[in-house]
Structure formats: structure tokens, C-alpha cells
Short mmCIF file of C-alpha atoms in Angstrom, two decimals:
data_model
loop_
_atom_site.label_atom_id
_atom_site.label_comp_id
_atom_site.label_asym_id
_atom_site.label_seq_id
_atom_site.Cartn_x
_atom_site.Cartn_y
_atom_site.Cartn_z
CA UNK K 89 74.32 83.74 86.55
CA UNK K 90 76.69 83.17 83.39
CA UNK K 91 80.21 83.12 84.39
CA UNK K 92 81.16 81.79 80.30
CA UNK K 93 83.00 78.37 81.82
CA UNK K 94 82.36 75.17 80.12
CA UNK K 95 79.13 73.46 81.74
CA UNK K 96 80.61 70.09 83.52
CA UNK K 97 80.67 67.07 81.19
CA UNK K 98 80.21 63.77 82.91
CA UNK K 99 83.99 63.39 81.91
CA UNK K 100 84.87 66.48 83.91
CA UNK K 101 83.88 64.69 86.85
CA UNK K 102 85.97 61.06 86.65
CA UNK K 103 89.02 62.16 84.49
CA UNK K 104 90.70 59.43 83.06
CA UNK K 105 94.54 59.59 83.64
CA UNK K 106 95.46 57.97 79.82
CA UNK K 107 92.37 60.47 78.43
CA UNK K 108 93.94 63.41 80.16
CA UNK K 109 97.40 62.22 78.95
CA UNK K 110 96.34 61.88 75.61
CA UNK K 111 94.75 65.84 76.05
CA UNK K 112 97.88 67.13 76.88
CA UNK K 113 99.23 68.57 73.31
CA UNK K 114 96.10 70.26 73.52
CA UNK K 115 95.09 74.19 74.49
CA UNK K 116 92.74 74.05 77.22
CA UNK K 117 90.04 75.37 74.46
CA UNK K 118 90.27 72.79 72.64
CA UNK K 119 90.08 70.11 75.31
CA UNK K 120 87.23 70.99 76.22
CA UNK K 121 86.13 70.69 72.50
CA UNK K 122 87.18 67.08 72.26
CA UNK K 123 85.37 66.53 75.98
CA UNK K 124 81.92 66.96 74.49
CA UNK K 125 82.61 65.42 71.21
CA UNK K 126 83.13 63.44 73.43
CA UNK K 127 79.90 62.67 74.49
CA UNK K 128 78.69 63.03 71.09
CA UNK K 129 77.46 66.24 70.91
CA UNK K 130 77.10 68.24 67.89
CA UNK K 131 78.60 71.41 66.83
CA UNK K 132 75.64 73.99 67.30
CA UNK K 133 75.02 72.64 70.80
CA UNK K 134 79.19 72.73 71.49
CA UNK K 135 78.98 75.62 70.65
CA UNK K 136 76.88 76.92 73.16
CA UNK K 137 77.85 74.94 76.24
CA UNK K 138 81.63 76.60 75.05
CA UNK K 139 79.74 80.91 74.46
CA UNK K 140 81.62 80.42 71.48
CA UNK K 141 81.02 80.35 67.79
CA UNK K 142 79.88 77.13 65.45
CA UNK K 143 82.61 78.42 63.16
CA UNK K 144 85.50 78.77 66.28
CA UNK K 145 84.03 74.97 66.72
CA UNK K 146 84.74 74.50 63.95
CA UNK K 147 88.46 75.47 63.62
CA UNK K 148 88.94 74.23 67.04
CA UNK K 149 87.91 70.67 65.72
CA UNK K 150 90.17 71.24 62.51
CA UNK K 151 92.91 72.13 64.82
CA UNK K 152 92.34 68.68 66.99
CA UNK K 153 92.27 66.43 63.46
CA UNK K 154 95.89 68.21 63.09
CA UNK K 155 97.33 67.76 66.11
CA UNK K 156 95.07 63.25 66.11
CA UNK K 157 96.42 63.04 62.32
CA UNK K 158 92.55 62.15 61.92
CA UNK K 159 89.90 63.08 59.16
CA UNK K 160 86.67 62.94 61.66
CA UNK K 161 85.17 62.97 64.34
CA UNK K 162 84.44 59.58 64.81
CA UNK K 163 88.37 59.25 64.20
CA UNK K 164 89.48 60.97 66.98
CA UNK K 165 86.76 59.40 69.58
CA UNK K 166 88.85 56.52 68.60
CA UNK K 167 92.09 57.69 68.92
CA UNK K 168 90.49 60.06 72.32
CA UNK K 169 89.22 55.84 73.67
CA UNK K 170 91.21 53.28 72.35
CA UNK K 171 95.00 52.07 74.15
CA UNK K 172 96.62 51.91 71.20
CA UNK K 173 99.52 54.44 69.94
CA UNK K 174 98.81 57.98 69.07
CA UNK K 175 100.81 59.14 66.03
CA UNK K 176 100.66 62.99 66.72
CA UNK K 177 101.45 65.83 64.73
CA UNK K 178 105.52 66.50 63.75
CA UNK K 179 106.43 62.66 63.82
CA UNK K 180 106.01 62.08 67.75
CA UNK K 181 104.51 59.13 68.64
CA UNK K 182 102.92 59.12 72.44
CA UNK K 183 101.56 55.46 73.73
CA UNK K 184 99.18 54.97 76.43
CA UNK K 185 99.16 51.65 78.27
#
């Protein structure tokens, strides 16, 4: 039975505290999209897994890019996986050990 919930990803099974902290400024759905981007999924597959349109995925990605001050998926992945300070929108800096 389909429930409209996110299918489990490897990131959901073993939550990384640093990644969780980095994603904390995102909405729940933006977090879902970001985790699937980390899994290397294309827009169409993200949309299928989340039961949303491809355009909605693109909107979430645009919002995520703005919040992390990045311009591409590769920059987003780099920001999420590296232990360097993030420059969040609004000029705030978040340091993750």
C-alpha cells in the first residue's frame, strides 16, 4: 500500500550527526530532496520517490541552493559532506566539527 511517504535511503538508516545539523535549516521536504541528491538521484527519480512533480523538486532544489549559497548539485553535495563552515543565507555561518 502506498502511503506517500519517502522510501528509506541509506542516509535515513544511519543518520550522521553532522549531516543532520547541516540539514536542520531546511524544511522536512527540502531535507528529503537533499538526502536523495546525496544518493545521486536525478530529478525524475527524486520526484517519483517523493510522489511530487519534477517541477516541485526543482523548486525545492532552488530553495536549498539559496539557503546553502551554492549553484549546483555538486556544490551542494560538497557542502553537505565536507566539514567546512557553511555560509547560510542571511550571512550566518555554521561550523560543524
